[in-house]
Structures are given as structure tokens and as C-alpha cells.
Amino acid sequence: MKFHFAKAFLVSILIACNSGILFAQNQNLQDIDALVEQTRADFTKRGLTLTADQEAKMRLQHRQVMVQVQMFQGAFNGQGNPVLRPQMPAVAADQPPAFTTEALAARVGQLPASEPVQVQPRRDGFELNGVRVIDPEGKIFRYSVNPSTGDYTYLVERNDGRRLVKRGRGTQEPAFPIAAVSGRSGTWSVRAVDGQSSQGDMYALSPLGLVVMREDAAFEFVPGRAVRSFALPKGWNPVPLQRGDISGTRYMLVEKSADARPAEGSVGSIFQGFKRLTGTEVADDYALLNLDTGKIVKLAIDMVGKNVTKMSECRKQNAVVNVCNRAESFESLWGTDGNPNSWHYYWRVVWMDTPEGPMAISYQRGASEIWVFDLRSGKEVVAFRRPLGIANWALTPGPSGTYGLAAQLAFTVHKVPDVRKLLDTAPDWTGKEAEGVVIAGVSENSSATPPDAAAAKPIIATVQATEAAPQN
């Protein structure tokens, strides 16, 4: 008897709570306009004005409270079992914007003055001039920085799965939200805090905002401005991984579309692969596209390189040979050994904004050449060339927006302290093919040239194609 009484008592309490919640919800729906009007009257008495942004925030807060009430009300179904509800999106489509575009422009205008910064990557976030940039809302797993100005954006992934894009400059003030990203790979929706939105197959960060991309179009969002649309030229598609400053340089990386190259496995594709292997044809599957002018800067990078092959169902035939029954080829930034897939386009080209104008560095023509491009003047310089291959290369940001370049030729590492000086002093190879072994900069292992002299005047040496090339 006591058990039935207790059960009935609990049920009555639950019904009362639900009734109270429903009443409160309906009351909120009826009174929100009255609350706004009362707040406006209070502001008027104090000589203030309730702005449209403040009113929108008030309504948004009331709606969020109602959502929480609904979630609490529906936490249990009629049988007493929990009800699982989908996560709320970061920014719902029917919610009013948190800021107007003009207010967002004013917020950007309050950022600290531009100044060059040193960038250092970290597992979570990054460093600017030795100051760690991290975010309390979640882990930073993607970012874009302009070292010449200190502008940056980064992407935060929260524990609830929501993704936020934040914008900042320098280290004096924390970054602020500019957009929310929702969706999954291949289908993304971006909604800015000022209400502007865009959908696409992929998106990329830039130091001033982000770019949403589709098969033949791109949409650039810079906080404080209207979204700009760009139609890509026929025969070119955007790539999802952009290792460069799109907003500062106005260039984005594109690859040849399927209808602009021979079908995979066709006779034309096999013949093209043979010609590229023998050096009778130069790959040109990638290019840098200027969004404003439509100018194309072709890069000698092969699309085949972005794929890796994983062997399985293998058996040992002898001490050095394994026979495998299955091979799977797929695009990957990383090789099967866990190291970077250096043939993938992401590792082969980087472009940036500098005080003297935008420039790009590309590791191309197989693994034999490293070129530097002045994207403003069109000048092209061969920084390094070795017909038997360049083992690896690295670009390092320096002070005041400069960049240093290093490449390993055979067993010696050669360095260019200032890539911009190399562009200014080296011969122009635009439209030409480099010949012989080109060594720019000074040898890391050489003591013949002091570091300060090397920084003042990079050495350019061109010799005949031979492995007996003199070392600096």
C-alpha cells in the first residue's frame, strides 16, 4: 500500500512540474514583447536607447531559455525512459544575428595595430612572438596567420561537436567569434555572426576570415564586409587543403577538373604518365588562381602524387620480396609509414603575403626543383635544382615578414636567409626551363662564407648537370 502511495505521489509531482513548465513556456511566448517594451521604457527613463542589436540579443536569450525548458520537459517520455535529442546547431538558421555587419566591422576596427609576428605551431593552438594562443572553448585544430600583419583566424572544435571560427590580431587581446561551421566532410554550412551564410563542399581559413568552396565557385567571408562570390574558370576546381594566405594574397590553389584531363586508366592517361615519367611532358595539374583577376599561375605538380597505396593480404615469398593480393589507393597527407606524403600537393606549395607583395614557393617537377614566384610582378626564380632529386625543403618565417628557405641537395643543406632578396637578385626564369644544378644560398656546413655576409647577399651558382657540383 505504501509503495502505491509513493508512486502516485511522484507521478503527481511530475505532472505538476510539467504543467508549471508548460505555463512558464507559454508565459514566455506571450510576454517577450512586453519585456522588450518594458526594457525600452527603462532605457528611455535613463536617457539611453535600446538598439536593434541589444533587442535581438534579448530575444535570442529568451528563445534559448525556452529551448532549455523544452529539452527539460522532454527529458523523459511517458514510460519514464530518457529521450535522446539531437544536438542544437552552433547557430540556428532562424535565430537573429548577434551583430550587424556594420557592428562587426567596428569590432574589427578596434583590433590592435598591425605588426609583424613570429609564428610557432603547437599541438593545441600556436604561438605569436612566444605568446601562446589557446582557446577556453575547445581545442584549436586549424589556423591561418599572416606573419606580416599579425592577423589570424582559428577553428575551435568544442566537446559537443560544434565548430567556431574566431578572429584576432597580435597578442594584446583575445580573439572573438565571427562564424559557426556545421555539417560533415563534403557538406558544410557556414553562418556568420552577422547572419550571412554560405554552403559548400569545403572551406578554408584565411587570416582575415574564411572561404567556402564548391566545384566551380568560391565565397569569401571577411567580417565586416558582405560575402563576395567568385566563379572559377572552366577546367579548374578548388582543393580542400589550402596552405596559403587567400585573403592577403588574393590567390587560392586549384586543380584541373576531371573533364580537363584524360580519364583515369584510359590510353591517354597512361600515355601522359609515360611522357611525364620520361621528362618529355611537364605536369601542370595545379595552379594558383587570383580570385579578383582570374589570373592563373601554373605549377609543375602532378595530381597522381596525392594518392598513397596500401598493400594488404601479403605473404612472404623470400627474404626481400612479399607478394600481396590486394592494393588500395587513396588520397592522404600521410604515407603508410606515418610520415608526410611529400608528393601530396599540400606539402608542395605555400604562398604568403609580404610587405613587398605576395609570393609563393613550390616544390615541383617531380622532386628536382624548388621555384619562387613573385605573384605581383610575375617573376619566377629557380631557387634550387638537382636532377637526381631534392631530399627535402623547409620554409621558416623570419623577422619583419621575411622568410628563410632551406633545401637538402645530396648530403648538404643549403640555406637562403631571405627569399625576397633572392627574388630581387636572381635571374628571371619565367617561361623557361632551368638547366643544370642550381644552388641558391650558402651551405650549412661551409665556413668559407660568414652568416652575416650570406644574409646580405645570397649566392647563386649554376653549373652543368652533374653530381660533382661544387659546394659553397
Coordinates of C-alpha atoms in Angstrom, one line a residue:
M1 CA 0.0 0.0 0.0
K2 CA 2.8 2.4 0.9
F3 CA 4.5 1.6 -2.4
H4 CA 1.5 2.5 -4.5
F5 CA 1.0 5.7 -2.5
A6 CA 4.6 6.8 -3.0
K7 CA 4.4 6.0 -6.8
A8 CA 1.2 8.1 -7.1
F9 CA 2.8 11.0 -5.2
L10 CA 5.8 11.0 -7.5
V11 CA 3.6 10.9 -10.6
S12 CA 1.6 13.9 -9.2
I13 CA 4.8 15.9 -8.7
L14 CA 6.0 15.1 -12.2
I15 CA 2.6 16.2 -13.7
A16 CA 2.7 19.4 -11.6
C17 CA 6.2 20.2 -12.8
N18 CA 5.3 19.6 -16.4
S19 CA 2.2 21.8 -16.0
G20 CA 4.4 24.6 -14.5
I21 CA 6.9 24.3 -17.3
L22 CA 4.2 24.5 -20.0
F23 CA 2.7 27.5 -18.2
A24 CA 6.1 29.2 -18.0
Q25 CA 6.8 28.4 -21.6
N26 CA 3.5 29.9 -22.8
Q27 CA 4.0 32.9 -20.5
N28 CA 7.4 33.5 -22.1
L29 CA 5.9 33.4 -25.5
Q30 CA 3.2 35.9 -24.6
D31 CA 5.4 38.2 -22.5
I32 CA 8.6 38.5 -24.6
D33 CA 7.3 41.6 -26.5
A34 CA 6.1 43.1 -23.2
L35 CA 9.5 42.5 -21.7
V36 CA 11.2 44.2 -24.6
E37 CA 8.9 47.2 -24.4
Q38 CA 9.5 47.5 -20.6
T39 CA 13.2 47.4 -21.2
R40 CA 13.0 50.1 -23.9
A41 CA 11.0 52.3 -21.5
D42 CA 13.5 51.8 -18.7
F43 CA 16.3 52.8 -21.2
T44 CA 14.4 55.9 -22.1
K45 CA 14.0 57.0 -18.5
R46 CA 17.8 56.8 -18.1
G47 CA 18.4 58.7 -21.3
L48 CA 19.5 55.6 -23.2
T49 CA 18.4 53.9 -26.4
L50 CA 17.7 50.2 -26.8
T51 CA 19.5 49.4 -30.1
A52 CA 18.3 46.8 -32.6
D53 CA 21.4 44.6 -31.7
Q54 CA 20.5 44.7 -28.0
E55 CA 16.9 43.9 -28.7
A56 CA 18.0 41.0 -30.9
K57 CA 20.2 39.7 -28.1
M58 CA 17.3 39.9 -25.6
R59 CA 15.0 37.9 -27.9
L60 CA 17.8 35.4 -28.6
Q61 CA 18.4 34.8 -24.8
H62 CA 14.6 34.3 -24.2
R63 CA 14.5 31.8 -27.0
Q64 CA 17.5 29.9 -25.7
V65 CA 15.8 29.7 -22.3
M66 CA 12.7 28.3 -24.0
V67 CA 14.8 25.7 -25.8
Q68 CA 16.3 24.6 -22.4
V69 CA 12.8 24.3 -21.0
Q70 CA 11.6 22.2 -23.9
M71 CA 14.6 19.9 -23.5
F72 CA 13.9 19.6 -19.8
Q73 CA 10.3 18.9 -20.4
G74 CA 11.1 16.2 -23.0
A75 CA 13.9 14.6 -21.0
F76 CA 11.6 11.7 -20.2
N77 CA 8.9 10.0 -22.3
G78 CA 5.6 8.6 -21.0
Q79 CA 7.2 5.4 -19.9
G80 CA 9.9 7.1 -17.8
N81 CA 12.7 6.4 -20.3
P82 CA 15.2 9.0 -21.4
V83 CA 14.6 10.7 -24.7
L84 CA 17.7 11.4 -26.8
R85 CA 17.6 14.6 -28.7
P86 CA 19.9 15.8 -31.5
Q87 CA 22.4 18.5 -30.6
M88 CA 21.5 22.1 -31.3
P89 CA 23.5 23.6 -34.1
A90 CA 26.0 26.3 -33.3
V91 CA 23.9 29.0 -34.9
A92 CA 20.3 28.1 -35.9
A93 CA 19.1 29.3 -39.2
D94 CA 16.1 31.1 -37.7
Q95 CA 18.0 32.9 -34.9
P96 CA 18.5 36.6 -35.3
P97 CA 22.1 37.7 -35.9
A98 CA 24.2 38.6 -32.9
F99 CA 25.7 41.6 -34.7
T100 CA 25.0 43.7 -37.7
T101 CA 27.7 43.7 -40.5
E102 CA 28.4 47.3 -39.5
A103 CA 28.9 46.4 -35.8
L104 CA 31.2 43.6 -36.8
A105 CA 33.2 46.0 -39.0
A106 CA 33.5 48.3 -36.0
R107 CA 34.7 45.4 -33.8
V108 CA 37.4 44.6 -36.4
G109 CA 38.4 48.2 -36.4
Q110 CA 39.1 48.0 -32.7
L111 CA 41.8 45.3 -33.2
P112 CA 45.4 46.3 -32.2
A113 CA 47.6 47.9 -34.9
S114 CA 49.2 45.6 -37.4
E115 CA 52.8 44.4 -36.8
P116 CA 55.0 41.5 -37.9
V117 CA 54.9 38.4 -35.7
Q118 CA 56.8 35.2 -35.4
V119 CA 54.6 32.1 -35.6
Q120 CA 55.3 28.8 -34.0
P121 CA 52.9 25.8 -34.3
R122 CA 51.8 23.9 -31.3
R123 CA 49.7 20.7 -30.8
D124 CA 46.9 22.8 -29.4
G125 CA 46.9 26.3 -30.8
F126 CA 50.1 28.3 -31.8
E127 CA 52.5 30.9 -30.6
L128 CA 52.8 34.6 -31.7
N129 CA 56.1 36.2 -30.6
G130 CA 56.4 33.5 -28.0
V131 CA 52.9 34.1 -26.6
R132 CA 50.7 31.0 -26.6
V133 CA 47.3 31.4 -28.4
I134 CA 44.8 28.9 -26.9
D135 CA 41.0 29.0 -26.5
P136 CA 38.9 28.1 -23.4
E137 CA 36.0 26.8 -25.5
G138 CA 37.9 24.0 -27.1
K139 CA 41.0 22.7 -29.0
I140 CA 42.3 24.8 -31.9
F141 CA 42.9 22.3 -34.7
R142 CA 43.2 24.7 -37.7
Y143 CA 44.5 28.2 -38.0
S144 CA 45.8 30.7 -40.5
V145 CA 48.2 33.6 -39.7
N146 CA 49.7 36.5 -41.7
P147 CA 53.1 37.0 -40.1
S148 CA 53.5 40.4 -41.8
T149 CA 50.5 41.9 -40.1
G150 CA 49.7 39.6 -37.1
D151 CA 46.2 38.9 -38.4
Y152 CA 44.9 35.4 -37.7
T153 CA 41.8 33.2 -37.6
Y154 CA 41.5 29.8 -36.0
L155 CA 38.9 27.0 -35.8
V156 CA 37.8 25.6 -32.4
E157 CA 36.1 22.3 -32.1
R158 CA 34.1 22.0 -28.9
N159 CA 33.3 18.8 -27.0
D160 CA 29.7 19.0 -28.2
G161 CA 30.9 18.8 -31.8
R162 CA 30.2 22.5 -32.7
R163 CA 32.9 24.4 -34.6
L164 CA 33.6 28.1 -34.1
V165 CA 35.8 30.4 -36.2
K166 CA 37.4 33.2 -34.3
R167 CA 39.4 36.3 -35.5
G168 CA 42.2 38.2 -33.9
R169 CA 45.4 40.2 -34.4
G170 CA 48.6 40.1 -32.3
T171 CA 48.7 39.1 -28.7
Q172 CA 47.2 42.0 -26.8
E173 CA 43.5 40.9 -27.0
P174 CA 41.8 37.6 -27.2
A175 CA 40.1 36.5 -30.5
F176 CA 36.3 36.9 -31.0
P177 CA 33.8 34.7 -32.8
I178 CA 33.0 35.5 -36.4
A179 CA 31.2 32.4 -37.6
A180 CA 30.0 28.9 -36.8
V181 CA 30.6 25.8 -39.0
S182 CA 28.3 22.8 -39.1
G183 CA 28.0 19.7 -41.3
R184 CA 30.3 17.0 -42.3
S185 CA 33.0 16.3 -44.9
G186 CA 31.7 17.2 -48.3
T187 CA 28.7 19.2 -47.0
W188 CA 29.5 22.3 -44.9
S189 CA 27.3 25.2 -43.8
V190 CA 28.9 28.4 -42.5
R191 CA 26.8 31.1 -40.7
A192 CA 28.5 34.3 -39.7
V193 CA 27.5 36.2 -36.5
D194 CA 26.0 38.9 -38.6
G195 CA 23.6 36.4 -40.2
Q196 CA 25.3 35.9 -43.6
S197 CA 25.6 32.3 -44.6
S198 CA 27.0 30.0 -47.2
Q199 CA 27.1 26.3 -48.1
G200 CA 29.8 24.4 -49.9
D201 CA 31.7 21.2 -50.4
M202 CA 34.8 22.5 -48.5
Y203 CA 36.1 25.6 -46.6
A204 CA 39.4 27.1 -45.8
L205 CA 40.6 29.7 -43.3
S206 CA 42.4 32.8 -44.2
P207 CA 44.0 35.4 -41.8
L208 CA 41.1 37.8 -42.4
G209 CA 38.2 35.3 -42.5
L210 CA 37.3 32.2 -44.4
V211 CA 36.4 30.9 -47.9
V212 CA 33.7 28.4 -48.7
M213 CA 34.2 26.5 -51.9
R214 CA 32.1 24.5 -54.3
E215 CA 33.1 22.7 -57.5
D216 CA 33.3 25.8 -59.6
A217 CA 32.7 28.7 -57.2
A218 CA 34.2 30.3 -54.1
F219 CA 32.6 32.5 -51.4
E220 CA 34.8 34.7 -49.3
F221 CA 33.7 35.9 -45.9
V222 CA 35.6 38.7 -44.2
P223 CA 34.0 40.0 -41.0
G224 CA 32.5 43.5 -41.5
R225 CA 32.0 43.0 -45.3
A226 CA 29.4 41.5 -47.5
V227 CA 30.1 37.9 -48.7
R228 CA 31.9 38.0 -52.1
S229 CA 31.2 35.4 -54.8
F230 CA 33.8 34.2 -57.3
A231 CA 33.2 32.0 -60.3
L232 CA 36.1 29.7 -61.1
P233 CA 37.4 29.4 -64.7
K234 CA 36.3 26.4 -66.7
G235 CA 38.6 23.4 -66.2
W236 CA 39.7 24.2 -62.7
N237 CA 38.3 23.1 -59.3
P238 CA 39.3 24.3 -55.7
V239 CA 41.1 21.9 -53.4
P240 CA 40.1 21.4 -49.8
L241 CA 43.6 21.9 -48.3
Q242 CA 44.9 25.5 -48.8
R243 CA 48.4 26.0 -47.4
G244 CA 48.4 29.7 -48.1
D245 CA 47.0 33.2 -47.3
I246 CA 44.0 33.6 -49.5
S247 CA 42.7 36.9 -48.2
G248 CA 46.1 38.6 -48.2
T249 CA 47.5 37.4 -51.5
R250 CA 44.1 37.0 -53.3
Y251 CA 45.3 33.6 -54.6
M252 CA 43.8 30.2 -53.9
L253 CA 45.0 26.7 -55.0
V254 CA 43.1 24.9 -57.7
E255 CA 43.5 21.7 -59.6
K256 CA 42.5 20.5 -63.1
S257 CA 38.9 19.3 -63.3
A258 CA 38.1 15.7 -64.4
D259 CA 36.9 16.9 -67.9
A260 CA 40.2 18.8 -68.4
R261 CA 42.5 15.8 -68.1
P262 CA 42.5 12.2 -69.5
A263 CA 40.2 9.7 -67.8
E264 CA 42.0 7.6 -65.2
G265 CA 43.1 4.3 -66.7
S266 CA 42.5 5.4 -70.3
V267 CA 45.1 5.1 -73.0
G268 CA 45.5 8.9 -72.9
S269 CA 46.2 8.8 -69.2
I270 CA 48.7 6.0 -69.5
F271 CA 50.5 7.8 -72.4
Q272 CA 50.6 11.1 -70.4
G273 CA 52.0 9.3 -67.4
F274 CA 54.7 7.8 -69.6
K275 CA 55.7 11.2 -71.0
R276 CA 55.9 12.8 -67.6
L277 CA 58.0 9.9 -66.3
T278 CA 60.5 10.3 -69.2
G279 CA 60.5 14.1 -68.9
T280 CA 59.0 14.8 -72.3
E281 CA 56.0 16.4 -70.7
V282 CA 55.8 18.6 -67.6
A283 CA 52.9 18.2 -65.2
D284 CA 50.6 21.2 -64.7
D285 CA 47.7 19.7 -62.7
Y286 CA 47.8 22.5 -60.1
A287 CA 47.7 26.3 -60.3
L288 CA 47.3 29.4 -58.2
L289 CA 44.2 31.4 -59.2
N290 CA 43.8 35.1 -58.5
L291 CA 40.2 35.5 -57.3
D292 CA 40.0 39.1 -58.4
T293 CA 41.6 39.0 -61.8
G294 CA 41.2 35.3 -62.8
K295 CA 45.0 35.1 -63.5
I296 CA 46.4 31.6 -63.5
V297 CA 49.9 30.7 -62.3
K298 CA 50.5 27.1 -63.3
L299 CA 52.6 24.8 -61.1
A300 CA 54.5 21.8 -62.3
I301 CA 52.9 19.4 -59.8
D302 CA 51.4 16.1 -60.7
M303 CA 47.9 15.1 -59.3
V304 CA 48.9 11.5 -59.1
G305 CA 51.2 12.3 -56.1
K306 CA 48.3 12.9 -53.7
N307 CA 47.4 9.2 -53.5
V308 CA 49.2 6.6 -51.4
T309 CA 48.9 2.8 -51.9
K310 CA 48.3 0.4 -49.0
M311 CA 49.1 -3.2 -49.6
S312 CA 47.3 -6.0 -47.7
E313 CA 46.8 -9.7 -47.7
C314 CA 50.6 -10.2 -48.1
R315 CA 52.7 -13.3 -47.7
K316 CA 56.4 -13.6 -47.6
Q317 CA 57.9 -15.1 -50.8
N318 CA 61.6 -14.8 -49.8
A319 CA 63.9 -12.7 -47.6
V320 CA 63.3 -9.5 -49.6
V321 CA 60.0 -10.0 -51.5
N322 CA 56.4 -10.0 -50.2
V323 CA 53.6 -11.0 -52.5
C324 CA 50.3 -9.1 -51.8
N325 CA 46.9 -9.9 -53.2
R326 CA 45.3 -6.5 -52.5
A327 CA 46.3 -2.9 -53.1
E328 CA 44.2 0.1 -52.1
S329 CA 44.9 3.6 -53.4
F330 CA 43.5 6.7 -51.6
E331 CA 44.3 10.4 -51.1
S332 CA 46.3 11.0 -47.9
L333 CA 48.5 13.7 -46.4
W334 CA 50.5 11.0 -44.7
G335 CA 52.3 7.9 -46.0
T336 CA 51.7 4.4 -44.8
D337 CA 54.8 4.8 -42.6
G338 CA 53.2 7.7 -40.8
N339 CA 55.5 10.4 -42.3
P340 CA 54.2 13.2 -44.5
N341 CA 53.3 12.2 -48.1
S342 CA 55.7 14.7 -49.6
W343 CA 54.1 14.2 -53.1
H344 CA 50.8 15.5 -51.9
Y345 CA 50.0 19.0 -53.2
Y346 CA 49.6 20.3 -49.7
W347 CA 53.3 19.9 -48.9
R348 CA 54.5 21.1 -52.3
V349 CA 53.3 24.7 -52.4
V350 CA 52.9 27.5 -49.9
W351 CA 52.1 31.2 -50.6
M352 CA 52.0 34.2 -48.4
D353 CA 51.6 38.0 -48.2
T354 CA 54.8 40.0 -47.5
P355 CA 55.4 43.8 -47.2
E356 CA 56.8 43.7 -50.7
G357 CA 53.8 41.8 -52.1
P358 CA 52.5 38.2 -52.3
M359 CA 54.9 35.4 -53.2
A360 CA 54.8 31.6 -53.5
I361 CA 57.3 28.7 -53.1
S362 CA 56.7 25.4 -54.9
Y363 CA 58.5 22.1 -54.8
Q364 CA 57.8 20.8 -58.3
R365 CA 58.9 18.9 -61.5
G366 CA 58.9 15.7 -59.6
A367 CA 61.3 16.2 -56.7
S368 CA 64.0 18.1 -58.7
E369 CA 63.2 21.8 -58.4
I370 CA 62.1 24.5 -56.0
W371 CA 60.7 27.6 -57.6
V372 CA 59.9 31.0 -56.1
F373 CA 57.1 33.1 -57.6
D374 CA 56.6 36.9 -57.3
L375 CA 52.8 36.9 -57.6
R376 CA 52.6 40.6 -58.1
S377 CA 55.2 41.1 -60.9
G378 CA 55.0 37.6 -62.4
K379 CA 58.8 37.0 -62.0
E380 CA 59.8 33.3 -61.4
V381 CA 63.1 32.2 -59.9
V382 CA 64.6 28.8 -59.6
A383 CA 65.8 28.6 -56.0
F384 CA 67.2 25.0 -56.1
R385 CA 67.6 22.4 -58.8
R386 CA 69.1 18.9 -58.7
P387 CA 68.2 16.4 -61.5
L388 CA 68.7 13.4 -59.1
G389 CA 66.3 14.9 -56.6
I390 CA 66.0 17.3 -53.7
A391 CA 65.6 15.3 -50.5
N392 CA 63.5 17.8 -48.5
W393 CA 63.0 21.5 -48.0
A394 CA 61.6 23.9 -45.4
L395 CA 60.4 27.5 -45.2
T396 CA 60.9 29.4 -42.0
P397 CA 59.3 32.8 -41.1
G398 CA 61.9 35.4 -40.0
P399 CA 61.7 38.9 -38.5
S400 CA 59.7 41.7 -40.1
G401 CA 57.8 39.4 -42.5
T402 CA 60.9 37.8 -44.1
Y403 CA 61.2 34.1 -44.9
G404 CA 64.2 31.8 -45.0
L405 CA 64.4 28.8 -47.3
A406 CA 66.5 25.6 -46.8
A407 CA 66.9 22.6 -49.1
Q408 CA 68.9 19.4 -48.9
L409 CA 70.8 18.6 -52.0
A410 CA 72.6 15.2 -51.7
F411 CA 74.3 15.4 -48.3
T412 CA 74.4 19.1 -47.9
V413 CA 71.8 21.6 -46.7
H414 CA 71.8 25.0 -48.5
K415 CA 70.0 28.0 -47.0
V416 CA 68.6 31.2 -48.3
P417 CA 68.2 33.6 -45.4
D418 CA 65.8 36.0 -47.2
V419 CA 63.7 34.6 -50.1
R420 CA 62.6 38.1 -51.1
K421 CA 66.2 39.2 -51.7
L422 CA 66.6 36.0 -53.8
L423 CA 63.6 37.1 -55.9
D424 CA 65.1 40.6 -56.4
T425 CA 68.7 39.4 -57.3
A426 CA 68.3 36.1 -59.1
P427 CA 67.6 35.8 -62.9
D428 CA 64.1 35.6 -64.1
W429 CA 63.2 32.1 -65.4
T430 CA 59.6 32.9 -66.4
G431 CA 58.5 30.7 -69.3
K432 CA 61.9 28.9 -69.3
E433 CA 63.2 25.5 -68.2
A434 CA 66.0 25.5 -65.7
E435 CA 69.2 23.7 -66.8
G436 CA 72.0 22.2 -64.7
V437 CA 72.2 22.2 -61.0
V438 CA 71.1 25.4 -59.4
I439 CA 72.2 26.1 -55.8
A440 CA 70.9 29.2 -54.1
G441 CA 72.1 30.4 -50.7
V442 CA 75.0 29.1 -48.7
S443 CA 76.0 25.6 -47.5
E444 CA 75.1 24.9 -43.8
N445 CA 78.3 23.0 -43.4
S446 CA 80.6 25.7 -45.0
S447 CA 82.7 28.1 -43.0
A448 CA 84.0 30.0 -46.1
T449 CA 81.2 32.5 -46.0
P450 CA 80.2 34.1 -42.7
P451 CA 76.5 34.1 -41.8
D452 CA 76.1 37.8 -41.9
A453 CA 77.6 38.0 -45.4
A454 CA 75.3 35.2 -46.6
A455 CA 72.3 37.1 -45.3
A456 CA 73.4 40.3 -47.1
K457 CA 73.9 38.7 -50.5
P458 CA 72.6 35.1 -51.3
I459 CA 74.9 33.2 -53.7
I460 CA 73.5 32.0 -56.9
A461 CA 75.6 29.2 -58.6
T462 CA 74.6 27.5 -61.9
V463 CA 76.7 24.6 -63.1
Q464 CA 76.3 21.7 -65.5
A465 CA 74.1 18.8 -64.6
T466 CA 76.4 16.7 -62.6
E467 CA 76.7 15.3 -59.1
A468 CA 80.2 16.8 -58.9
A469 CA 78.7 20.2 -58.4
P470 CA 80.9 22.4 -56.2
Q471 CA 79.8 23.1 -52.7
N472 CA 79.7 26.6 -51.4

